[in-house]
Coordinates of C-alpha atoms in Angstrom, one line a residue:
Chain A
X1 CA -0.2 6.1 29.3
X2 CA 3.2 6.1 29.0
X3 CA 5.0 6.2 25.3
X4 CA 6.7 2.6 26.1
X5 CA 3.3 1.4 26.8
X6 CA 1.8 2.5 23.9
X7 CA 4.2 1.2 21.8
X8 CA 3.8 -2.4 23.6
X9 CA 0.4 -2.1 23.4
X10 CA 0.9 -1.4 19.1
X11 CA 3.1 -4.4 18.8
X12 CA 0.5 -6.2 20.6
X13 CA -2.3 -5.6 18.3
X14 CA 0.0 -6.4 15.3
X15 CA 0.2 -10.0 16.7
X16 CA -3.4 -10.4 18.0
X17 CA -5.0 -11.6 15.0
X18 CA -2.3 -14.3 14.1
X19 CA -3.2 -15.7 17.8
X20 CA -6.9 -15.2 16.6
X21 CA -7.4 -16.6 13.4
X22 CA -4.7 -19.6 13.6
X23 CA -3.8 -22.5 15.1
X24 CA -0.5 -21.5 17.2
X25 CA 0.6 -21.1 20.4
X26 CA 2.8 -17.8 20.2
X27 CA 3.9 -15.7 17.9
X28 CA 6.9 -12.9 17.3
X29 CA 7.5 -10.5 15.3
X30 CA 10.5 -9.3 14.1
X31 CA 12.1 -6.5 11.4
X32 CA 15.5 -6.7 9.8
X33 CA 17.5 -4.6 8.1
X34 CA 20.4 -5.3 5.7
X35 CA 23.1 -6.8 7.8
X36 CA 20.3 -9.3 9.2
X37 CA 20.3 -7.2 12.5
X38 CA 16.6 -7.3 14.1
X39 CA 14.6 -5.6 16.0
X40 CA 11.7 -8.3 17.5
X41 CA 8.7 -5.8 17.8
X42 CA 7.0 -8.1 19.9
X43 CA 6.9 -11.4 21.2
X44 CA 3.4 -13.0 22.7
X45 CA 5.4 -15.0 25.1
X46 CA 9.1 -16.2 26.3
X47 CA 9.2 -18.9 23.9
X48 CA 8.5 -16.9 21.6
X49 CA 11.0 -14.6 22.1
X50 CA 13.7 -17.1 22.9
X51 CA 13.1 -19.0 19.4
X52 CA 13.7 -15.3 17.5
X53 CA 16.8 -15.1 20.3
X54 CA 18.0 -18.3 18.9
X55 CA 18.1 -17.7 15.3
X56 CA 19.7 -14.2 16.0
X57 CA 22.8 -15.5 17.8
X58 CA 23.0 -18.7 15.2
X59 CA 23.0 -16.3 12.4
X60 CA 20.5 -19.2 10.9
X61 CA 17.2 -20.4 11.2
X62 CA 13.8 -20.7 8.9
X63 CA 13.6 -17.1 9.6
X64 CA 16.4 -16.5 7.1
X65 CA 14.9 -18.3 4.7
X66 CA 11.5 -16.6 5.4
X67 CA 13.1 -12.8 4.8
X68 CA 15.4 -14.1 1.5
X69 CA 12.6 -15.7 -0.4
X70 CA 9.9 -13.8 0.7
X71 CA 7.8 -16.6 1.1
X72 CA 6.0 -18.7 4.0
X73 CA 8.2 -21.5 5.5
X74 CA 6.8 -24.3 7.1
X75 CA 8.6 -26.2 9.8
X76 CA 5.3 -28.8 10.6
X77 CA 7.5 -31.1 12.8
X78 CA 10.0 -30.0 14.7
X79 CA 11.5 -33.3 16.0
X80 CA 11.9 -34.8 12.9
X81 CA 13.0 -31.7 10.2
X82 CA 16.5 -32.2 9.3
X83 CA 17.0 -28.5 7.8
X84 CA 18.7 -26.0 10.6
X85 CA 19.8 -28.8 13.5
X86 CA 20.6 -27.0 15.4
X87 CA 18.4 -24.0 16.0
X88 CA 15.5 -27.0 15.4
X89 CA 17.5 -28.7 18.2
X90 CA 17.0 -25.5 20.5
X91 CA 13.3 -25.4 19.6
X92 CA 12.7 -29.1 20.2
X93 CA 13.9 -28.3 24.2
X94 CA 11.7 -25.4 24.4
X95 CA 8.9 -27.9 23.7
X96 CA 8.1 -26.3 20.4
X97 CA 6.0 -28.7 18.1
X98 CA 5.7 -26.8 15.2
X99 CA 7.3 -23.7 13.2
X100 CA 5.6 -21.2 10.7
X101 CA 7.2 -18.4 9.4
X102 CA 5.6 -15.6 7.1
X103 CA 7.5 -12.5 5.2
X104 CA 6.9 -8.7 6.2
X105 CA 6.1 -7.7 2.4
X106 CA 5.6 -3.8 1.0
X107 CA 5.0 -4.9 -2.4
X108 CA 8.6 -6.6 -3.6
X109 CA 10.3 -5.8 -0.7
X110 CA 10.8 -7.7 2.6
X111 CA 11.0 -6.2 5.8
X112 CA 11.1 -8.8 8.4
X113 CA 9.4 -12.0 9.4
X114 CA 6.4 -13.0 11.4
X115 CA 7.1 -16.1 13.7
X116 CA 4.0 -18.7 14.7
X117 CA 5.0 -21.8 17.2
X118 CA 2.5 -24.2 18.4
X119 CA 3.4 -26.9 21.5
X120 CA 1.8 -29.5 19.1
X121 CA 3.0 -30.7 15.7
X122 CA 1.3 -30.7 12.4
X123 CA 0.5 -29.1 9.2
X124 CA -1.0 -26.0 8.2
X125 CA -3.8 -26.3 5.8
X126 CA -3.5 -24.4 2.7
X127 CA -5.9 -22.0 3.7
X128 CA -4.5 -21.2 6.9
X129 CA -1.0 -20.6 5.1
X130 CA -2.9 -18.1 2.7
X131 CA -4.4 -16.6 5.7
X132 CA -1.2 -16.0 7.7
X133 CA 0.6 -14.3 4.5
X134 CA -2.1 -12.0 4.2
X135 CA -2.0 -11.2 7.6
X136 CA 1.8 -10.8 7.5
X137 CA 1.0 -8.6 4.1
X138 CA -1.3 -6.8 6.3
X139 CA 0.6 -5.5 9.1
X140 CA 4.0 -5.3 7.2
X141 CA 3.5 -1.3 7.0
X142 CA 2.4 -0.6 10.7
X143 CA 5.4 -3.2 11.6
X144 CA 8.2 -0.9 9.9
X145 CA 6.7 2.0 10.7
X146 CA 6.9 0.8 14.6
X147 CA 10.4 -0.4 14.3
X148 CA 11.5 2.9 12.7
X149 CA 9.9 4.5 16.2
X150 CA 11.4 2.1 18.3
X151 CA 14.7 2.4 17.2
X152 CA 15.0 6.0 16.6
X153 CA 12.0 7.4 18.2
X154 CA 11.9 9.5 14.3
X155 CA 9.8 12.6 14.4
X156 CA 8.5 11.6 10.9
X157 CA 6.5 9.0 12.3
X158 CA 4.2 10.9 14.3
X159 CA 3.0 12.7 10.8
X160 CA 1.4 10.5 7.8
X161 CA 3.1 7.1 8.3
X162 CA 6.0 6.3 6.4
X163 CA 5.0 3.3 4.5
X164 CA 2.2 5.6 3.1
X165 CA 4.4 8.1 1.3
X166 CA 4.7 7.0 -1.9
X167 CA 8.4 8.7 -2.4
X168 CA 9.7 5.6 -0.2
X169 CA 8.4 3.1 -2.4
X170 CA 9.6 5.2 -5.4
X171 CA 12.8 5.5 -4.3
X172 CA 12.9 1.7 -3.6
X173 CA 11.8 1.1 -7.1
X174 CA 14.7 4.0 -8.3
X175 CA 17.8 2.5 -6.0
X176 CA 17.3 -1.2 -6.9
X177 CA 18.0 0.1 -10.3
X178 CA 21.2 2.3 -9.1
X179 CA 22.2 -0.4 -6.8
X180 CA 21.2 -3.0 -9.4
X181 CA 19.7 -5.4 -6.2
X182 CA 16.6 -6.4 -5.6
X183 CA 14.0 -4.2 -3.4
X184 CA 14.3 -5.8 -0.4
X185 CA 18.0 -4.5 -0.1
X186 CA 17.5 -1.4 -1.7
X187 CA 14.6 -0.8 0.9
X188 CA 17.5 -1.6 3.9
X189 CA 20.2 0.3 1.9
X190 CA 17.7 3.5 2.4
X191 CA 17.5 2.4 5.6
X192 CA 20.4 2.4 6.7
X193 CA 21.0 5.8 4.7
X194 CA 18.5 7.9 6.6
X195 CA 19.9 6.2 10.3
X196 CA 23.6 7.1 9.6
X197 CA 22.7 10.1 8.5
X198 CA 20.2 11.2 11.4
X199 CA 17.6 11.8 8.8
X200 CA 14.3 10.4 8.9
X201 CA 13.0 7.7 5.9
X202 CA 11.0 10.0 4.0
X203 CA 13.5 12.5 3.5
X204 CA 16.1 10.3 1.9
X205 CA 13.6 9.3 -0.7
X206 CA 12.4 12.3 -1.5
X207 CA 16.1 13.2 -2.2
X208 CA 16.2 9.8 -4.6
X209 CA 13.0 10.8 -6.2
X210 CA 14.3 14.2 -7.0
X211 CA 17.5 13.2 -8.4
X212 CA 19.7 15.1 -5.8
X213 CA 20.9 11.4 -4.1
X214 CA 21.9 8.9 -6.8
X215 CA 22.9 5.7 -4.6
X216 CA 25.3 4.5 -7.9
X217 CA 27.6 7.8 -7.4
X218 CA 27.0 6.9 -3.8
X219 CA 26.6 10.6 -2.5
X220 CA 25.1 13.8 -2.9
X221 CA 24.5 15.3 -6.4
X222 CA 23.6 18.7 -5.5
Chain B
X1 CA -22.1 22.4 -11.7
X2 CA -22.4 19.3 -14.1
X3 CA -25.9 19.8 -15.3
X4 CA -25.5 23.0 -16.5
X5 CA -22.6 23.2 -18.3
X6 CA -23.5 23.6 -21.9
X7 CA -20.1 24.1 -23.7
X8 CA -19.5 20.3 -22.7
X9 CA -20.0 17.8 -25.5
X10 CA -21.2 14.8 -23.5
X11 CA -24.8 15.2 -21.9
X12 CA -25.0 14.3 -18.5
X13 CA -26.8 11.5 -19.6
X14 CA -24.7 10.2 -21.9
X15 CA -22.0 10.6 -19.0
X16 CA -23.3 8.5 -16.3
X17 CA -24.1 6.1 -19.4
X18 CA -20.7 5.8 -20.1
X19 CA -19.3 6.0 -16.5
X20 CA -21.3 3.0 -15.9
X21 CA -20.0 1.2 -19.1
X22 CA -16.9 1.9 -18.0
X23 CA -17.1 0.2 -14.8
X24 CA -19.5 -2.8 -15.8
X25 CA -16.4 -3.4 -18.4
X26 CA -13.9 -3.2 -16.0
X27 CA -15.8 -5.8 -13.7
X28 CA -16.3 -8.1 -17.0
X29 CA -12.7 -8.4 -17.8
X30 CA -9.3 -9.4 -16.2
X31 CA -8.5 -6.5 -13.3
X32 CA -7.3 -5.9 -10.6
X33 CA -8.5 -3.7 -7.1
X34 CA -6.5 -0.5 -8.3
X35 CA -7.2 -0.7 -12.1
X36 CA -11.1 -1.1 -10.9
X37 CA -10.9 2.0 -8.3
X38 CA -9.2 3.8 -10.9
X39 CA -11.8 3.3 -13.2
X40 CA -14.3 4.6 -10.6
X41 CA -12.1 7.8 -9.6
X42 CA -12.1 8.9 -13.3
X43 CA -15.7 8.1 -14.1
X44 CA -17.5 10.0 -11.3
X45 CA -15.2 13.1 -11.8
X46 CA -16.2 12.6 -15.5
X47 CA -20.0 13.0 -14.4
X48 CA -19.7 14.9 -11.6
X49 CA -17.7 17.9 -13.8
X50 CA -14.6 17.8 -10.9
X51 CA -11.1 18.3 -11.5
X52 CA -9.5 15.9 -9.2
X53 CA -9.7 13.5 -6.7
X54 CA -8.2 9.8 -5.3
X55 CA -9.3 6.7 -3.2
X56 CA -8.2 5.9 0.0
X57 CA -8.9 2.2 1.9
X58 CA -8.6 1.5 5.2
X59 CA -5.5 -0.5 6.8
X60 CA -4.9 -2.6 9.4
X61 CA -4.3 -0.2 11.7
X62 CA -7.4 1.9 10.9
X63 CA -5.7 4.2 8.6
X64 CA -6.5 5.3 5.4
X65 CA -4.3 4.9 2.3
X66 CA -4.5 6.0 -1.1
X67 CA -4.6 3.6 -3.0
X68 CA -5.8 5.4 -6.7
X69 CA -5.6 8.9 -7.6
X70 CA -6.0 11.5 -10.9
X71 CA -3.1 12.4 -10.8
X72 CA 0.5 11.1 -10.0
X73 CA 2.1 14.5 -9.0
X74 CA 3.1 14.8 -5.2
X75 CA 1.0 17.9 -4.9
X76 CA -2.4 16.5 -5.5
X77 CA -1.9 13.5 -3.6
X78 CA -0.2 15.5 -0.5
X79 CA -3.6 17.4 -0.4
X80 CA -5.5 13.8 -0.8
X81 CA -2.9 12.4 1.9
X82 CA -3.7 15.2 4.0
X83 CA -7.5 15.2 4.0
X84 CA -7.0 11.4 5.3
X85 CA -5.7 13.1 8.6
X86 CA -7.9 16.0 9.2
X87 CA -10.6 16.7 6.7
X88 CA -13.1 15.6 4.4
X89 CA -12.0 11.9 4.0
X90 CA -11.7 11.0 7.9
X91 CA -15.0 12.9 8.5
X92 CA -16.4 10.8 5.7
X93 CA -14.9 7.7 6.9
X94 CA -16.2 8.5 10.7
X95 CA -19.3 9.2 9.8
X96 CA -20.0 6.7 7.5
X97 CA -21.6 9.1 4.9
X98 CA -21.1 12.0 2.6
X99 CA -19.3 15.1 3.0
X100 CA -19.9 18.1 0.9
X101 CA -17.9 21.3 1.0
X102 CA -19.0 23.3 -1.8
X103 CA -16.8 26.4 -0.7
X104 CA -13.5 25.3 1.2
X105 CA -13.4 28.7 2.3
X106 CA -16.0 27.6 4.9
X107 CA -14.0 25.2 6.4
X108 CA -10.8 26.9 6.8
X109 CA -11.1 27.5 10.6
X110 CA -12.0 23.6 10.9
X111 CA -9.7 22.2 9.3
X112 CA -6.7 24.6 8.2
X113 CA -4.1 22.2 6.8
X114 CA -6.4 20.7 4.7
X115 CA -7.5 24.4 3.4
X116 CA -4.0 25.3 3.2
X117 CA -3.3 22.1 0.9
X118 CA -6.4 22.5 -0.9
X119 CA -5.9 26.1 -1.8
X120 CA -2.7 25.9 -3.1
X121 CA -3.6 23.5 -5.6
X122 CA -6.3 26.0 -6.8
X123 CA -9.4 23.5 -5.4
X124 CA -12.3 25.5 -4.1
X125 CA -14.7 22.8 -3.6
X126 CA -14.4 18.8 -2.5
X127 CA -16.7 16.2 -1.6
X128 CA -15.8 12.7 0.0
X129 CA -18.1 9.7 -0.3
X130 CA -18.1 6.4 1.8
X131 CA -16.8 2.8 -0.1
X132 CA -19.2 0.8 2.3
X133 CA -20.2 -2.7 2.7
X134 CA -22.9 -3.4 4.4
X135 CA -22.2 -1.3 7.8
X136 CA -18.9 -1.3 7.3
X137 CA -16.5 1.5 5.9
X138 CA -13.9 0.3 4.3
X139 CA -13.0 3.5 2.4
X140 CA -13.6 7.0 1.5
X141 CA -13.3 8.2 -2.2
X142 CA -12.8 12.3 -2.1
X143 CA -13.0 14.6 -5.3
X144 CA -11.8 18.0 -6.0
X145 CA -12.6 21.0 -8.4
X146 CA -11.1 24.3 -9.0
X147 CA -14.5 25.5 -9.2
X148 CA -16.9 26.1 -6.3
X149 CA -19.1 23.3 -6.5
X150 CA -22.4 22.0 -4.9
X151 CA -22.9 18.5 -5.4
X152 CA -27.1 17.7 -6.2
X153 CA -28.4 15.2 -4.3
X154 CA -28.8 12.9 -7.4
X155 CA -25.4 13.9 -8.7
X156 CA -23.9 13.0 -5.1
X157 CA -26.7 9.3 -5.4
X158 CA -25.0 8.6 -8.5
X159 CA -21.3 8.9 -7.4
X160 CA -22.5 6.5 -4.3
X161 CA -23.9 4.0 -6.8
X162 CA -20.8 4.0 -8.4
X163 CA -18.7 3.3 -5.5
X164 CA -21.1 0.5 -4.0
X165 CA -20.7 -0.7 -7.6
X166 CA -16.8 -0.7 -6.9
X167 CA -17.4 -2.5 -3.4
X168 CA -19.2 -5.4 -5.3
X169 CA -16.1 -5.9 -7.5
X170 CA -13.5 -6.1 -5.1
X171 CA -15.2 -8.7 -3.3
X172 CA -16.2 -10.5 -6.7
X173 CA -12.9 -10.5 -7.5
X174 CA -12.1 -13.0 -5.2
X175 CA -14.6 -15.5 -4.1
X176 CA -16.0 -13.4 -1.3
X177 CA -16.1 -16.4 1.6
X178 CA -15.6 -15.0 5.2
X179 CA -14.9 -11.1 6.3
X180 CA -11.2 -12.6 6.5
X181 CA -11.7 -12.5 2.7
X182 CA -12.8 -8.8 2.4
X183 CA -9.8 -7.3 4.5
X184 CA -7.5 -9.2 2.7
X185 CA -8.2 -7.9 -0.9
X186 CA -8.5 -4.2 0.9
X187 CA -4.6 -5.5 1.9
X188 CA -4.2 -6.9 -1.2
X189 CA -5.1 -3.6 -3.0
X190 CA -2.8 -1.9 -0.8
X191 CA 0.3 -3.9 -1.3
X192 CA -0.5 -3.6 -4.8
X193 CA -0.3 -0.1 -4.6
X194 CA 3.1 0.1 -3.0
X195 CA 4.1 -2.5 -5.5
X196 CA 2.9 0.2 -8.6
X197 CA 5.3 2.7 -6.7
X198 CA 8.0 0.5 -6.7
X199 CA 7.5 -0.3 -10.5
X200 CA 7.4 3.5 -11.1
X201 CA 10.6 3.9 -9.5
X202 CA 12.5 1.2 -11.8
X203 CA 11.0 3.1 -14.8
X204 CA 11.6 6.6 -13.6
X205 CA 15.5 5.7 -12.9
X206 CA 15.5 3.4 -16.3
X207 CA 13.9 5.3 -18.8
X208 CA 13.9 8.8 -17.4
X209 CA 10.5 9.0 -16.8
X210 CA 7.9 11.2 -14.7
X211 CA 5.9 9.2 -12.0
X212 CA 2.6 10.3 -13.9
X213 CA 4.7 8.9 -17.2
X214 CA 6.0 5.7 -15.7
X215 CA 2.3 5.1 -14.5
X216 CA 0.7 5.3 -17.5
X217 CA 3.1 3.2 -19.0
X218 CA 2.4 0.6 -17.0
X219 CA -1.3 0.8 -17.2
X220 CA -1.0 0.8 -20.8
X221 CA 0.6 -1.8 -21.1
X222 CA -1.4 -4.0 -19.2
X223 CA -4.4 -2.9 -20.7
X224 CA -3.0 -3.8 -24.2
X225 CA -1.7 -7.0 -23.2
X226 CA -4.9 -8.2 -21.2
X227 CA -2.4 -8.3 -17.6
X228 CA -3.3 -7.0 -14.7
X229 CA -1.5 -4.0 -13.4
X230 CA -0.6 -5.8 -10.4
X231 CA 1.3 -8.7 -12.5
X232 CA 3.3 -6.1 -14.6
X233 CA 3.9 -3.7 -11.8
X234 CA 5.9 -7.0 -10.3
X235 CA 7.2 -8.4 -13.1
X236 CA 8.7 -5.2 -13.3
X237 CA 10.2 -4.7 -10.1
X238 CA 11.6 -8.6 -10.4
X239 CA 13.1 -6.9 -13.4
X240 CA 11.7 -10.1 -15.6
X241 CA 10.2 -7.5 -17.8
X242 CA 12.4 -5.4 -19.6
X243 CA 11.7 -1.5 -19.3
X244 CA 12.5 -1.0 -22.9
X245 CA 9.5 -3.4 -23.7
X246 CA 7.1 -1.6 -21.5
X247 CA 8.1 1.8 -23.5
X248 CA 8.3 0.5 -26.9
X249 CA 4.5 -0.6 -26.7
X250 CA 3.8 2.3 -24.9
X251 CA 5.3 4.5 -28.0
X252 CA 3.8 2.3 -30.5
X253 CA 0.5 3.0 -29.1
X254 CA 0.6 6.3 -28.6
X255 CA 0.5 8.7 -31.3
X256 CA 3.5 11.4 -30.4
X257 CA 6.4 8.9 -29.0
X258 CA 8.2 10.6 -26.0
X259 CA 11.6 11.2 -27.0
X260 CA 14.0 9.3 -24.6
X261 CA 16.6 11.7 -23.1

């Protein structure tokens, strides 16, 4: 099997339980990083990846909201929600009834969103919304982990995962104190460190968590 | 081994006594999945006489994460981290039962970065036991010792006890419903994990603190105000709890203050 294929085949079975355990159509899933640039890890189908498309070129859309809260946003009837006309507008062509978006999470910090559309509108139940956060919670680790391979194809990766090395999550916890933001930006700020830099994820936070990057002198100490 | 160590204050019975005070206690009152597994780690190396050792639950993808562990310091948890990946803990976790290594030398050929890891940490012995439910796995918690060690079979029956004990408690601690319920407080437990890291991090870079420092900080302080270490580990990382309020209980409590430099 080919790498490409693997990796389809890993975004897949990131999105096979939403399409398992609720009641949608097609779902997408996508990771951003600090200057809302995306990579969609996978979509289940076109209209799936057209909505995620959509928002992208807008620049706005529920999914927006989804990543800045950190929270689940509901979109139960697409026809008649007034909020984002006109990517609602766009869905509304595509035949899309319904809109659920829930946040990537590692602990305070949000990594990218997972999209649900059904054909049909209507709410989720309570339960269902509880079900498709902790799903979202679930996979939010594997998701960056196959973003950072997609994108960069980083060697890291193929060792312990990188949401499992608890430097990253340190350092998070270290530069949203030296960047005084919160951790979702401080997450992407590390980011976006270890890509301009050619370095992989893990090695930029184990230079925060040993002192020798400090991200509020904005360079190297040592 | 455990049984015959007679320098030791505690008998043994008076050990597993009191590791399973500690964890009835723990299930009594307000807690949370890591606080709970932590309580576990420390009272079965308490009984069992080892050194070290951490928990690690299995995630979405069918790895396994470490969720609680003795000891904050890389080292220990690299060697932890890497018996996840070849050693004791995936063997454990394949298997679906206990795995006893009473001289590590033995398994150097098998499983050489684990040795390697191991070794330099000083550990000559480690054994790894299943956190099952039902048929299921859903974890593996491994312990160390600088000693060479060979876990009894009633030793190695009380360590299981106490880690079906654990199972029972993180499905209490949400009604347990449907098996969507049980894999998402092993997700829960995860995410709280990362969210401890995080919280370590803002009190590391605030209060110039060691990981292991900032960690017991925040465990103390949840213990003493009746939270969960989840909620403070957030309310730290939202910053809606001041750093200096964490440490000034902390120091009040404790009876040497750390100097802040």
């Amino acid at each position: 099997m080919s790498a490409a294929q693997t990796e389809a085949d890993a975004g897949q079975k990131l999105a096979a339980p939403f399409l398992d355990l609720l009641p949608i159509t097609g779902v997408a899933i996508s990771v951003l990083d600090r200057d809302h640039k995306a990579s969609v890890i996978h979509a289940s189908d076109d209209t799936a990846a057209q909505l995620e498309e959509t928002q992208f070129t807008l620049g706005d859309g529920p999914l927006f909201e989804c990543f800045a809260t950190a929270g689940p946003v509901l979109v139960p009837s697409v026809s008649d929600d007034s909020r984002w006309p006109l990517f609602l507008s766009h869905a509304d062509q595509l035949a899309v009834g319904a809109l659920f978006f829930f946040p990537l999470t590692l602990g305070a910090a949000c990594i990218g969103t997972v999209l649900c559309y059904r054909d049909s509108p209507g709410h989720l139940e309570r339960e269902t919304v509880d079900v498709g956060s902790g799903l979202a919670r679930a996979i939010a680790g594997p998701a960056l982990r196959h973003a950072i391979l997609l994108a960069d194809g980083e060697a890291d990766a193929k060792n312990t995962p990188t949401e499992m090395r608890r430097e990253v999550h340190q350092a998070t916890g270290m530069m949203l104190v030296q960047l005084d933001v919160s951790a979702t930006d401080a997450l992407a700020r590390m980011r976006a460190y270890a890509f301009a830099h050619g370095v992989s994820l893990r090695e930029v936070a184990r230079s925060v968590v040993s002192g020798h990057l400090d991200f509020s002198t904005e360079g190297l100490i040592t | 081994m455990s049984n015959g160590d007679i320098v030791d204050t505690k008998s043994r019975e008076e050990k597993i006594n009191a590791a399973f005070v500690s964890m009835t206690d723990a299930l009594m009152s307000e807690y949370d999945i890591v606080d709970l597994l932590s309580t576990l780690l420390n009272a079965c190396i308490d009984v069992l006489d080892m050194d070290a050792g951490g928990i690690l639950l299995v995630d979405a993808t069918g790895e396994l994460e470490l969720v609680a562990s003795t000891s904050e310091e890389a080292e220990i948890v690299e060697t932890i981290i890497v018996a996840a990946g070849e050693g004791p803990c995936i063997e454990c976790y394949d298997k679906a039962e206990h795995v006893s290594v009473p001289d590590i030398e033995r398994v150097a050929e098998k499983w050489p970065k684990f040795y390697a890891s191991a070794k330099q940490q000083g550990f000559l012995s480690t054994y790894a036991v299943p956190m099952r439910l039902r048929d299921e796995v859903m974890g593996v918690m491994n312990i160390l010792s600088a000693q060479p060690v060979e876990i009894s079979e009633g030793d190695g029956k009380i360590a299981q006890a106490l880690a079906d004990l654990a199972v029972l408690g993180v499905l209490h601690e949400r009604n347990f419903r449907t098996p969507v319920a049980v894999t998402e407080q092993l997700h829960l437990a995860l995410d709280t994990r990362i969210l401890i890291e995080q919280a370590k991090g803002v009190l590391a870079q605030r209060e110039h603190l060691t990981m292991t420092e900032a960690f017991d900080a925040l465990r103390h302080y949840a213990r003493v105000n009746g939270l969960t270490l989840r909620h403070v580990a957030e309310a730290t990382v939202h910053r809606t709890l001041a750093t200096e309020d964490l440490i000034s209980d902390r120091s009040a409590a404790a009876p040497v203050p750390r100097s802040i430099s």
